[in-house]
Coordinates of C-alpha atoms and ligand atoms in Angstrom, one line a residue:
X1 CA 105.5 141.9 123.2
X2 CA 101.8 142.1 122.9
X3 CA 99.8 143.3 120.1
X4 CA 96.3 143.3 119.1
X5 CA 94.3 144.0 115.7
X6 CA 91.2 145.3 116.8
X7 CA 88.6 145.9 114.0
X8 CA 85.0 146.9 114.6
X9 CA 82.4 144.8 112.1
X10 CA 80.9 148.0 111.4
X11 CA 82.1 147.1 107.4
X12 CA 83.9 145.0 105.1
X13 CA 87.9 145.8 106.3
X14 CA 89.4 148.4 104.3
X15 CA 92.8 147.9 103.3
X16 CA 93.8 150.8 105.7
X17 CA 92.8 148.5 108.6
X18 CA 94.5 145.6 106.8
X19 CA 97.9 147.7 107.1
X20 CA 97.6 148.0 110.5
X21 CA 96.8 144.2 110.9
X22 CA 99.8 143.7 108.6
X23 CA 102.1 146.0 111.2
X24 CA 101.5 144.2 113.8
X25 CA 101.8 141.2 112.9
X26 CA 105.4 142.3 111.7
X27 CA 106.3 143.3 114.6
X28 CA 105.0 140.6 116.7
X29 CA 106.4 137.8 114.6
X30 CA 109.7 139.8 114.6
X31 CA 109.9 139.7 118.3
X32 CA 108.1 136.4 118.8
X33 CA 105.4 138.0 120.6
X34 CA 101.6 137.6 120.5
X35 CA 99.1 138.6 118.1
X36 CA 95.3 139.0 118.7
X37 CA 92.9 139.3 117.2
X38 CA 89.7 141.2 119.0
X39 CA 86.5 142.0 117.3
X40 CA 84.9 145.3 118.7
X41 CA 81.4 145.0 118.5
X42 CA 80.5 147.1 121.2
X43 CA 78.4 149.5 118.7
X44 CA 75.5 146.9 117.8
X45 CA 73.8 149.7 115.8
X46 CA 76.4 150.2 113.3
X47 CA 77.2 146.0 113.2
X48 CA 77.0 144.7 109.4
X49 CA 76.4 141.2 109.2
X50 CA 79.0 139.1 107.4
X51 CA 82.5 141.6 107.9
X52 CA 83.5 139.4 111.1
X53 CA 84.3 136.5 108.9
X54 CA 85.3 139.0 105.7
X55 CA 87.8 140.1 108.5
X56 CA 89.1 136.7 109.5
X57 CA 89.2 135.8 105.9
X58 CA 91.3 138.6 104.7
X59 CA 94.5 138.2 107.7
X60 CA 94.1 134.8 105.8
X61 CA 94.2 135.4 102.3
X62 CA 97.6 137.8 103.3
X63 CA 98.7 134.8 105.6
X64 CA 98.9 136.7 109.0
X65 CA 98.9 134.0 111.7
X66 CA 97.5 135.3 115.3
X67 CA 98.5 133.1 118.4
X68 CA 95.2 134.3 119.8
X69 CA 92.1 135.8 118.8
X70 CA 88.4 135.2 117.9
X71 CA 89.3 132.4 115.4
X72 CA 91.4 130.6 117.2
X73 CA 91.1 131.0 120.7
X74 CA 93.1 131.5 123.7
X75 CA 93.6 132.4 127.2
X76 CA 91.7 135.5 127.0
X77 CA 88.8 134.7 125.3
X78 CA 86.3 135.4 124.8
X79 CA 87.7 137.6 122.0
X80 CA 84.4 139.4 121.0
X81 CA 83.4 142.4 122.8
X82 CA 79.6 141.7 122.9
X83 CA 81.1 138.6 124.8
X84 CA 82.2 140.6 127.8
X85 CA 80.0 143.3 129.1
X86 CA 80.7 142.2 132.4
X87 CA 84.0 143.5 132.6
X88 CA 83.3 146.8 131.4
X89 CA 80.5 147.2 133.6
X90 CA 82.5 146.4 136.5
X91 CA 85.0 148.7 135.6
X92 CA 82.8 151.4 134.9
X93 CA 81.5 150.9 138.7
X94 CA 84.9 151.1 140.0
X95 CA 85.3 154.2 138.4
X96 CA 81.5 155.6 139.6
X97 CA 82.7 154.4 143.6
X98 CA 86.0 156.1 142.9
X99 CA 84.2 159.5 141.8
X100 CA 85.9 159.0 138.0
X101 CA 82.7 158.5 136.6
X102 CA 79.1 159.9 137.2
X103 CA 75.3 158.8 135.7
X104 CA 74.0 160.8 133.5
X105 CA 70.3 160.9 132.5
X106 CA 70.0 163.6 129.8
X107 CA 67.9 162.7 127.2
X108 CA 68.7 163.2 123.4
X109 CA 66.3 166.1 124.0
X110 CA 68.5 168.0 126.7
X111 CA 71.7 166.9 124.6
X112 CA 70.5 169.0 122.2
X113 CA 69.2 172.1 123.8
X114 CA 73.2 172.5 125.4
X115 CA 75.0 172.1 122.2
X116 CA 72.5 174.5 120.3
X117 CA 72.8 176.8 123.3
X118 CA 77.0 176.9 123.7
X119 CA 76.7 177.4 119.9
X120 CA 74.6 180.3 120.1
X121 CA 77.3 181.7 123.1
X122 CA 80.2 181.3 120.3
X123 CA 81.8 178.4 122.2
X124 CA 83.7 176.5 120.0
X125 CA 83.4 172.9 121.8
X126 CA 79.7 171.8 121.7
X127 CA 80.4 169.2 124.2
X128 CA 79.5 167.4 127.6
X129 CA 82.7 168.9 129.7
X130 CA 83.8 170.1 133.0
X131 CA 82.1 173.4 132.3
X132 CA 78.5 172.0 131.0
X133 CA 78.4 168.7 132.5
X134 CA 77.2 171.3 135.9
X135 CA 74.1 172.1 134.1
X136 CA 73.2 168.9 132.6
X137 CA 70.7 166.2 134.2
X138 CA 73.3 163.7 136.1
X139 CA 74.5 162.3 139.4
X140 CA 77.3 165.5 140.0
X141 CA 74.1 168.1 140.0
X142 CA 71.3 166.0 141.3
X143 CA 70.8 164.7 144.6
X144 CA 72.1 161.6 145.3
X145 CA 68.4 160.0 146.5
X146 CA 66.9 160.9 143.4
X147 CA 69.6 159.8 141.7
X148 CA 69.1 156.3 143.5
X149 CA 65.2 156.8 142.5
X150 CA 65.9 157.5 138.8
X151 CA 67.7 154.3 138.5
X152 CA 65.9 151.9 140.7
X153 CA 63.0 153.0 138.8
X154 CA 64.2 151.9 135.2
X155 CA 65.6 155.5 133.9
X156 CA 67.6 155.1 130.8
X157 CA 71.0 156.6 131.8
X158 CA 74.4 156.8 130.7
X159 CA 77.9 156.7 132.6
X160 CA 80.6 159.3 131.7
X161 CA 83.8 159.8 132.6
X162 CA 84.4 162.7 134.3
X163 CA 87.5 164.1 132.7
X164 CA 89.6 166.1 135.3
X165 CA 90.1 169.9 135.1
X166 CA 93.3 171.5 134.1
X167 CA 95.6 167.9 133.8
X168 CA 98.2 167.5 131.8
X169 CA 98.4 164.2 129.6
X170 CA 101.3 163.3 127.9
X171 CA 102.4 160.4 126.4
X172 CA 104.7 158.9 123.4
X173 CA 104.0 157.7 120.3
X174 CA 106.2 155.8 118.3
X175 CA 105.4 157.2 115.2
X176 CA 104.7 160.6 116.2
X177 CA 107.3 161.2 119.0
X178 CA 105.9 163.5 122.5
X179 CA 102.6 164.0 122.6
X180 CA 100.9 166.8 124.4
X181 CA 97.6 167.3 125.8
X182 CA 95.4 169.5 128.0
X183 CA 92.2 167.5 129.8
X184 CA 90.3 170.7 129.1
X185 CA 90.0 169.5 125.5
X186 CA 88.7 166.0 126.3
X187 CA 85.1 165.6 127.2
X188 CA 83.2 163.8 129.7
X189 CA 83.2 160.5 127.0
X190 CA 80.2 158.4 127.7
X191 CA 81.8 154.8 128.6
X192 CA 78.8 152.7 129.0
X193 CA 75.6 153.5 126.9
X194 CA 72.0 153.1 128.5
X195 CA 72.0 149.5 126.9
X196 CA 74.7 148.8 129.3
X197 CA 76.7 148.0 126.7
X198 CA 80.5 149.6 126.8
X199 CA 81.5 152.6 124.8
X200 CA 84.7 151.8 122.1
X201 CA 87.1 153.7 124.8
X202 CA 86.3 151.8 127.7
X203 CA 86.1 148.1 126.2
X204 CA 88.9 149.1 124.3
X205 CA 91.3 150.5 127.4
X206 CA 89.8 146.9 129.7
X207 CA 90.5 144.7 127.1
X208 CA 94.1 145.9 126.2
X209 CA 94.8 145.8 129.8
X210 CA 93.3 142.7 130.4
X211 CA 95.2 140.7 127.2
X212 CA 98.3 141.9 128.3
X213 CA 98.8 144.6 125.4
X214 CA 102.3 146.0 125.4
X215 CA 102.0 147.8 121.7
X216 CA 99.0 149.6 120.4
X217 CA 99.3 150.3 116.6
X218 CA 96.0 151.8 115.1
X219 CA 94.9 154.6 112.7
X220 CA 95.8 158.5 113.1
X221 CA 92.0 158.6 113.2
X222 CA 92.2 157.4 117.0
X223 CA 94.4 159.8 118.0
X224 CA 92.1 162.4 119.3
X225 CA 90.8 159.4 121.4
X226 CA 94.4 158.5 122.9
X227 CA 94.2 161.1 125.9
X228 CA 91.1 159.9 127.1
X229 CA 92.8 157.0 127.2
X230 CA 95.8 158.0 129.1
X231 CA 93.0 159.3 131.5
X232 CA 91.1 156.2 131.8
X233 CA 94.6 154.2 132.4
X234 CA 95.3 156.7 135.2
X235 CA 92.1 156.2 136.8
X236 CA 91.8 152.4 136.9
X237 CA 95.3 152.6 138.7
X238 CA 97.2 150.6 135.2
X239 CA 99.1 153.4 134.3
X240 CA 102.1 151.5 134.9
X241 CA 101.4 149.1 132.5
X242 CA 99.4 151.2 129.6
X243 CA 100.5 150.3 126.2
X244 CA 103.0 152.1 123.6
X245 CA 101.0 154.2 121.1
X246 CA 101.6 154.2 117.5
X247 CA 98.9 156.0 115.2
X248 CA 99.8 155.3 111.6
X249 CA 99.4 157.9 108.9
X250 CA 96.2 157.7 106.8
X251 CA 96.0 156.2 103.3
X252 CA 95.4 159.1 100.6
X253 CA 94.3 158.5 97.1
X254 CA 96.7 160.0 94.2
X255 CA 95.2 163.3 94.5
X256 CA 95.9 163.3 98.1
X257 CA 92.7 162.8 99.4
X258 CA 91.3 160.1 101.9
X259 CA 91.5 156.9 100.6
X260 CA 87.5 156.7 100.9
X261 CA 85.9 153.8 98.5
X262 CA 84.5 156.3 96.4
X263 CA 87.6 158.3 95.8
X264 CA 89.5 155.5 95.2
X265 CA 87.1 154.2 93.4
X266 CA 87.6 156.9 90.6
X267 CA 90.6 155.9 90.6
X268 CA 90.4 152.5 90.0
X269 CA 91.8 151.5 93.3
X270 CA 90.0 148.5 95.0
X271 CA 89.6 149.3 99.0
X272 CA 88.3 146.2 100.3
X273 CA 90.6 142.7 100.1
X274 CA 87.6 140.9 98.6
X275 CA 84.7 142.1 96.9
X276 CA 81.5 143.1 98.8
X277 CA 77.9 143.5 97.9
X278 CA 76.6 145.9 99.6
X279 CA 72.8 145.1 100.4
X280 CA 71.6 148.4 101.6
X281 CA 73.1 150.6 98.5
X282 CA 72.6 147.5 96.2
X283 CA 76.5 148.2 95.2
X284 CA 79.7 146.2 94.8
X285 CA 82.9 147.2 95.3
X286 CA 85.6 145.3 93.7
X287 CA 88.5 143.6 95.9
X288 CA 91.7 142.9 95.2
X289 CA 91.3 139.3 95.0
X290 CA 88.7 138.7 92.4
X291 CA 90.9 142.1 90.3
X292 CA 93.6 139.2 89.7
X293 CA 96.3 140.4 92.6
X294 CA 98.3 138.1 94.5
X295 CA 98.2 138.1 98.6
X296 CA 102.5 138.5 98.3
X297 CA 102.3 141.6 96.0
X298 CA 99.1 143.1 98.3
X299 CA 101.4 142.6 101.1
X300 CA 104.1 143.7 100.0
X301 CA 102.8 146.8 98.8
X302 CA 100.7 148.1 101.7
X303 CA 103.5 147.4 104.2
X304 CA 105.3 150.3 102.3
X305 CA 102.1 152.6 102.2
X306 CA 103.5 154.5 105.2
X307 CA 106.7 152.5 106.2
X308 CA 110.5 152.6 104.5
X309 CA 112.7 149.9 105.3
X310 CA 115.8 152.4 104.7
X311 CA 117.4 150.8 101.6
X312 CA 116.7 150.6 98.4
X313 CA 115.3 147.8 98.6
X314 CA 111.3 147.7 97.9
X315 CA 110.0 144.2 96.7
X316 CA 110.6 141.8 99.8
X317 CA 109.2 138.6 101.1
X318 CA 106.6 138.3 104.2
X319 CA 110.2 137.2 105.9
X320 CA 112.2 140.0 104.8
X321 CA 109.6 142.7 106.4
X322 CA 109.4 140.6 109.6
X323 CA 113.2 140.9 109.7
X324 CA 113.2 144.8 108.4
X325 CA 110.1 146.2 110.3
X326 CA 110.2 148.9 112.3
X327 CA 107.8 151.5 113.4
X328 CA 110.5 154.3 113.9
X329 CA 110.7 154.3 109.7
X330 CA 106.9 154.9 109.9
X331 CA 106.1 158.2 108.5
X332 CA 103.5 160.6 109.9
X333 CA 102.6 162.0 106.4
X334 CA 99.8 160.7 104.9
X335 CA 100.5 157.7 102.0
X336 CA 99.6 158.4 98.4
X337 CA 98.5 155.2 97.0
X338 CA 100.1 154.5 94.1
X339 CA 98.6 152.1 92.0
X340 CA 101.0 151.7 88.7
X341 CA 103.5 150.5 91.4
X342 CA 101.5 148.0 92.8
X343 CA 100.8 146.9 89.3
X344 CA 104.5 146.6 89.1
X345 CA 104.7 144.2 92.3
X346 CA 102.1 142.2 91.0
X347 CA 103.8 141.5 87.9
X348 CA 106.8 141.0 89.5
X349 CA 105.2 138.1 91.8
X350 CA 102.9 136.5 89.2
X351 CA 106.2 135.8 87.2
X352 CA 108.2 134.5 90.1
X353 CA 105.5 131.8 90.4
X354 CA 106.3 128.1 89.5
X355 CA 104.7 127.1 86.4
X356 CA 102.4 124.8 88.2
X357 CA 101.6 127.6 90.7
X358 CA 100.9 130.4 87.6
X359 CA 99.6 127.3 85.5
X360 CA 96.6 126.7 88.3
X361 CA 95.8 130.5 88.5
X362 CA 96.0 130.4 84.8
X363 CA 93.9 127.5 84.6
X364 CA 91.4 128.9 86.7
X365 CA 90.7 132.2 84.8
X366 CA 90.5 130.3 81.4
X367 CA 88.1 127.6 82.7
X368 CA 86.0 130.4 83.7
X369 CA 86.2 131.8 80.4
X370 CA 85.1 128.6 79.2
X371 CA 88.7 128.1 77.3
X372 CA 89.3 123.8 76.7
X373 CA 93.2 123.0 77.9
X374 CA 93.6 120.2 75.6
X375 CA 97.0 119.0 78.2
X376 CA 99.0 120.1 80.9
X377 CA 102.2 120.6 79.0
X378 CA 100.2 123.1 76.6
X379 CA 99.1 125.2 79.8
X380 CA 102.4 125.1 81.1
X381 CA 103.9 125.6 77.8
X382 CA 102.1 129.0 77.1
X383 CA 102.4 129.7 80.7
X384 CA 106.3 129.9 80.4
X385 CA 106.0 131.6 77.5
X386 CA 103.5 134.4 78.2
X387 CA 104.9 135.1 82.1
X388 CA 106.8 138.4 81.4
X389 CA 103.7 139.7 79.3
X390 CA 101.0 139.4 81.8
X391 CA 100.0 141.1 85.0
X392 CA 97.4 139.1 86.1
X393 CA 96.4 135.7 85.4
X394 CA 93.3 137.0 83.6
X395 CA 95.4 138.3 81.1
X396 CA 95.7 135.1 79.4
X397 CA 91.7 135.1 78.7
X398 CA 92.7 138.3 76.3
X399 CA 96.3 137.8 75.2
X400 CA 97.2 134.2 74.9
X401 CA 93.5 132.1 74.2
X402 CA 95.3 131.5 70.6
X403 CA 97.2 128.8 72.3
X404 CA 94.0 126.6 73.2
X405 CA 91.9 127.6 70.1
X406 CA 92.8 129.0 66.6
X407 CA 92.2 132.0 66.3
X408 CA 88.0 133.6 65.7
X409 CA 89.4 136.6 64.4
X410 CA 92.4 138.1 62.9
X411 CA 93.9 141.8 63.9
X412 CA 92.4 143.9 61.6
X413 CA 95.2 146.7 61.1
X414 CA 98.0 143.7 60.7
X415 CA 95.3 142.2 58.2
X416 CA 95.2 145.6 56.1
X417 CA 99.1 146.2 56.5
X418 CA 100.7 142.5 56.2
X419 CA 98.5 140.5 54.2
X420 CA 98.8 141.1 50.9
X421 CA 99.2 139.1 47.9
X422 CA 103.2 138.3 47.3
X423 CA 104.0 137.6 51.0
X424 CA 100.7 135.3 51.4
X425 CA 102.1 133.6 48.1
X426 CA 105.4 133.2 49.9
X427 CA 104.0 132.3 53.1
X428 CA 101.7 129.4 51.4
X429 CA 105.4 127.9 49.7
X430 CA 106.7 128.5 53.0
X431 CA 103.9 125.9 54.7
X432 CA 105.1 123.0 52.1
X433 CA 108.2 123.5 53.5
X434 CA 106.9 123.3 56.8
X435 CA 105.4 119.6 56.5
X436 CA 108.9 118.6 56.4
X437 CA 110.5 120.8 58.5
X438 CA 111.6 119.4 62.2
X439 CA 109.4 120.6 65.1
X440 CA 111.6 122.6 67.3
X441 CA 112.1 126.2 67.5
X442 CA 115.8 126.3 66.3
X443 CA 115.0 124.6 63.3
X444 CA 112.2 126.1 62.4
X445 CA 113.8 129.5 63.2
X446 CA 116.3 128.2 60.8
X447 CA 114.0 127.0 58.4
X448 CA 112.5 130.2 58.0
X449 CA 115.3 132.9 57.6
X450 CA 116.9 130.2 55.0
X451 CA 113.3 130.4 53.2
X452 CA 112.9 134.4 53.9
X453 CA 116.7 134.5 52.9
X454 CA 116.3 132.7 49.5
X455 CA 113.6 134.6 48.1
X456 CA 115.4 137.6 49.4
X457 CA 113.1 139.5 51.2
X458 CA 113.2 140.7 55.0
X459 CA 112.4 138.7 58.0
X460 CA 109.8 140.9 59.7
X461 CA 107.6 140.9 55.8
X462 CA 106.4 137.9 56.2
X463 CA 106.7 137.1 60.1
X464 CA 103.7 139.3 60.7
X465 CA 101.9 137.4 58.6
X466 CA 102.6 134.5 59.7
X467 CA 102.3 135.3 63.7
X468 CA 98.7 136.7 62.4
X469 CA 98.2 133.3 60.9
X470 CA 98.9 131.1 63.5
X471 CA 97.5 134.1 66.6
X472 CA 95.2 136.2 65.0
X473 CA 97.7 138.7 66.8
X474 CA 100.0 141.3 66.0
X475 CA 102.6 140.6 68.9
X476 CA 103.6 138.2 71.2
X477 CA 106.1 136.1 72.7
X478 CA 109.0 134.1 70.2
X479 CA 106.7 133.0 67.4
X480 CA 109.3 129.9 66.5
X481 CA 108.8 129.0 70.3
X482 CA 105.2 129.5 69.9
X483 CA 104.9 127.0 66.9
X484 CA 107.0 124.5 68.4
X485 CA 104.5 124.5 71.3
X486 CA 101.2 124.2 69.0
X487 CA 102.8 121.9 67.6
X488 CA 103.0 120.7 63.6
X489 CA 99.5 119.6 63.1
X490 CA 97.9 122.6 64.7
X491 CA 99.9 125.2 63.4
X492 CA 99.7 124.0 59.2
X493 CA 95.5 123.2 60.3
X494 CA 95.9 127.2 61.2
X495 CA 97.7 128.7 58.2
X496 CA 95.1 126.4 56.2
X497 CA 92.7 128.6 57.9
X498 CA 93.8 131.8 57.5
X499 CA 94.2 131.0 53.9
X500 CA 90.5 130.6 53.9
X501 CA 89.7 133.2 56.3
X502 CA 91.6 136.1 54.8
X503 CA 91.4 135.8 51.1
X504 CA 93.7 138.7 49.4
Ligands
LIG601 N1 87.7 149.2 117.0 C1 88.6 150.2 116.5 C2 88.6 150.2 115.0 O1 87.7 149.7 114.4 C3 90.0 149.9 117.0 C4 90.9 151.1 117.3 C5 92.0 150.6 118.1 O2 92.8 149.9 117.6 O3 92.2 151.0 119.2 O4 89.4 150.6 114.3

């Protein structure tokens, strides 16, 4: 098995294309087969400088290995279009010699003039077909010395495939089951443009071929494109060995429109793996790495935008999809993006981590938030403790700084509700006690409900007072766990402060 990610640098990759990049490398590690990875840059107007390696970095970040490809190499390279016109334009000869393909010399001009004039007669197509293309300036209604004359003499021309008349195409996808065509509805596709440069079909149908492609699995959006495919497979005589087609549902936002950056954007959903300044709008998007998510629950999550692995079953390993992949349980509806679920995964992964794997990405975000770790068993401490309250390592910045530094300020409504006079009384007695008291959590657990129990009031009247002392917070994870963490000298420094801070 053969299969081949095939993104055009035309943009930063969208997390559509990194589905389809994730599919196949599913499905090629599950049958041990190849993976490549081929950059179509055929369309040097639309290239954006930079999204090659954006590309390359992102299969990274979501560890996708490729046996071959434009990073690493291999028996086909090169692996960049731009890197092999020779091939097309060979193959586009064959198909001129063979009568598959004529010149055409029509300028943008004449292009014009037939679409505006089939509009004007009601026909729906505006194209360059078998009816038009008799009309139109090229080497099927011209003679063939003037042809010769036109190009010998520097003529910017094009070559198109001539599409035959009244051919049924048929071929299966895996996805979508029998499909049906009619050549009457594909045009006369220009395959190499007048910078002799190929067209997307033609590099796209030589190079498959060429690497050996056994499984094509790309966006619905190429669909349309798939019987000129089927044609062009025909015509070069590879029928035999043309690929299986699997077009994969689009990505919709939760409205159920296309997943475009700017409606996802609204939503809050990042499109791009990374972010990416835009230099001609001046924008940046945000990316799913620098928004705190981990590569396992990205994964993880797009791989079931559009497949079900038929159980239950939904938060799996890299390993567990390789094993469980398959594109018969990809659906042909579109996939709502759903990002309260992804969320979910997230949290699900980030508290699966080690605590040295958490504690770096923790370590990371606080450092950046210019946070001092005083040791390593404090980071890993509040780590462990904070895991099932945190989505994203960030969170710690917001929610859990208190272990690090004492608190700047105090929750105001727990101020205005718990701190009043008798239990801050109680809660001052209760810090004597505390200098004595031994520095674990059961015994100051303990300690504390034989204190709370003496001077007979409830446990929660003065607990929020003294989780606001020692957090400045109203909640948080066990607050005797908490203290035996910051330890005895910390903790009485931070009722001492609060004391001062919050006078009654
Ligand atoms: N270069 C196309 C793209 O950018 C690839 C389509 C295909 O996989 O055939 O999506």
């Amino acid at each position: 098995m053969v299969l081949r990610y095939a993104p055009s640098p035309t943009g930063p990759q969208h997390i559509g294309g990194l589905r389809t990049a994730l599919y196949c490398y599913l499905l090629a590690q599950q049958n041990n087969g190849e993976l490549i990875l081929r950059i179509e840059d055929t369309d040097q107007t639309r290239y954006v400088e930079g999204t090659e390696e954006f590309i390359i970095e992102a299969v990274k970040w979501l560890d996708m290995s490729f046996t071959q490809g434009v990073h690493v190499g291999g028996p086909h390279a090169p692996y960049r279009q731009s890197e092999r016109s020779e091939l097309y334009q060979k193959f586009a000869q064959q198909l001129i010699d063979q009568g598959n393909a004529y010149y055409a010399f029509d300028t943008p001009e004449e292009l014009e003039e037939m679409r505006q004039k089939l509009q004007e007669s009601g026909v729906d197509q505006q194209t360059y077909n078998y009816i038009s293309r008799q009309s139109m300036k090229n080497s099927l209604t011209l003679p063939a010395e003037e042809v010769k004359e036109r190009i010998d003499s520097g003529e910017k021309y094009v070559v198109r495939f001539k599409v035959p008349t009244k051919e049924d195409i048929r071929f299966k996808d895996s996805i979508r089951g029998h499909m049906h065509f009619q050549s009457s509805v594909v045009d006369d596709k220009v395959l190499l443009k007048s910078d002799g440069l190929p067209t997307y079909h033609l590099a796209n149908v030589v190079d498959d071929y060429h690497m050996g492609v056994t499984h094509v699995i790309r966006g619905e959006e190429w669909l349309p494109s798939t019987p000129l495919h089927v044609l062009l497979y025909k015509a070069l005589g590879w029928i035999e060995s043309m690929p299986t087609f699997a077009h994969l549902s689009l990505l919709l936002d939760p409205s159920g429109r296309k997943l475009s950056k700017r409606n996802a954007d609204k939503h809050g959903i990042p499109v791009f793996p990374f972010d990416w300044f835009d230099e001609k709008s001046g924008e940046t998007w945000s990316g799913y790495r620098e928004s705190g998510y981990l590569p396992e629950a990205v994964a993880n999550y797009i791989a079931l935008l559009g497949w079900h692995p038929g159980t239950e079953q939904e938060l799996m390993s890299m390993d567990e999809m390789i094993q469980s992949f398959s594109l018969e349980r990809c659906h042909k509806a579109g996939a709502k993006f759903d990002l309260d679920k992804l969320n979910s995964f997230q949290q699900h992964y980030l508290r699966n981590k080690s605590t040295q794997d958490l504690g770096a990405l923790v370590r990371a975000e606080l450092e950046k938030a210019g946070i001092v770790i005083s040791s390593d068993a404090l980071l890993y401490g509040a780590v462990d403790l904070m895991r099932e309250r945190i989505t994203f390592a960030k969170d710690m910045v917001q929610s859990g700084a208190y272990f690090f530094e004492p608190p700047a300020e105090y929750h105001a409504k727990t101020v205005k509700k718990k701190w009043k006079a008798e239990p801050v009384e109680m809660l001052k007695e209760f810090t004597e006690e505390l200098k004595a008291m031994a520095w674990d959590h059961g015994s100051l657990h303990d300690g504390f409900k034989a204190f709370v129990e003496a001077k007979e009031v409830g446990m929660g009247k003065l607990m929020a007072p003294l989780r606001l002392a020692l957090t400045g917070a109203a909640g948080g994870p066990g607050l005797f766990e908490t203290m035996e963490l910051l330890g005895r000298e910390e903790s009485l420094a931070r009722l001492q402060q609060a004391f001062v801070a919050l006078p009654v």
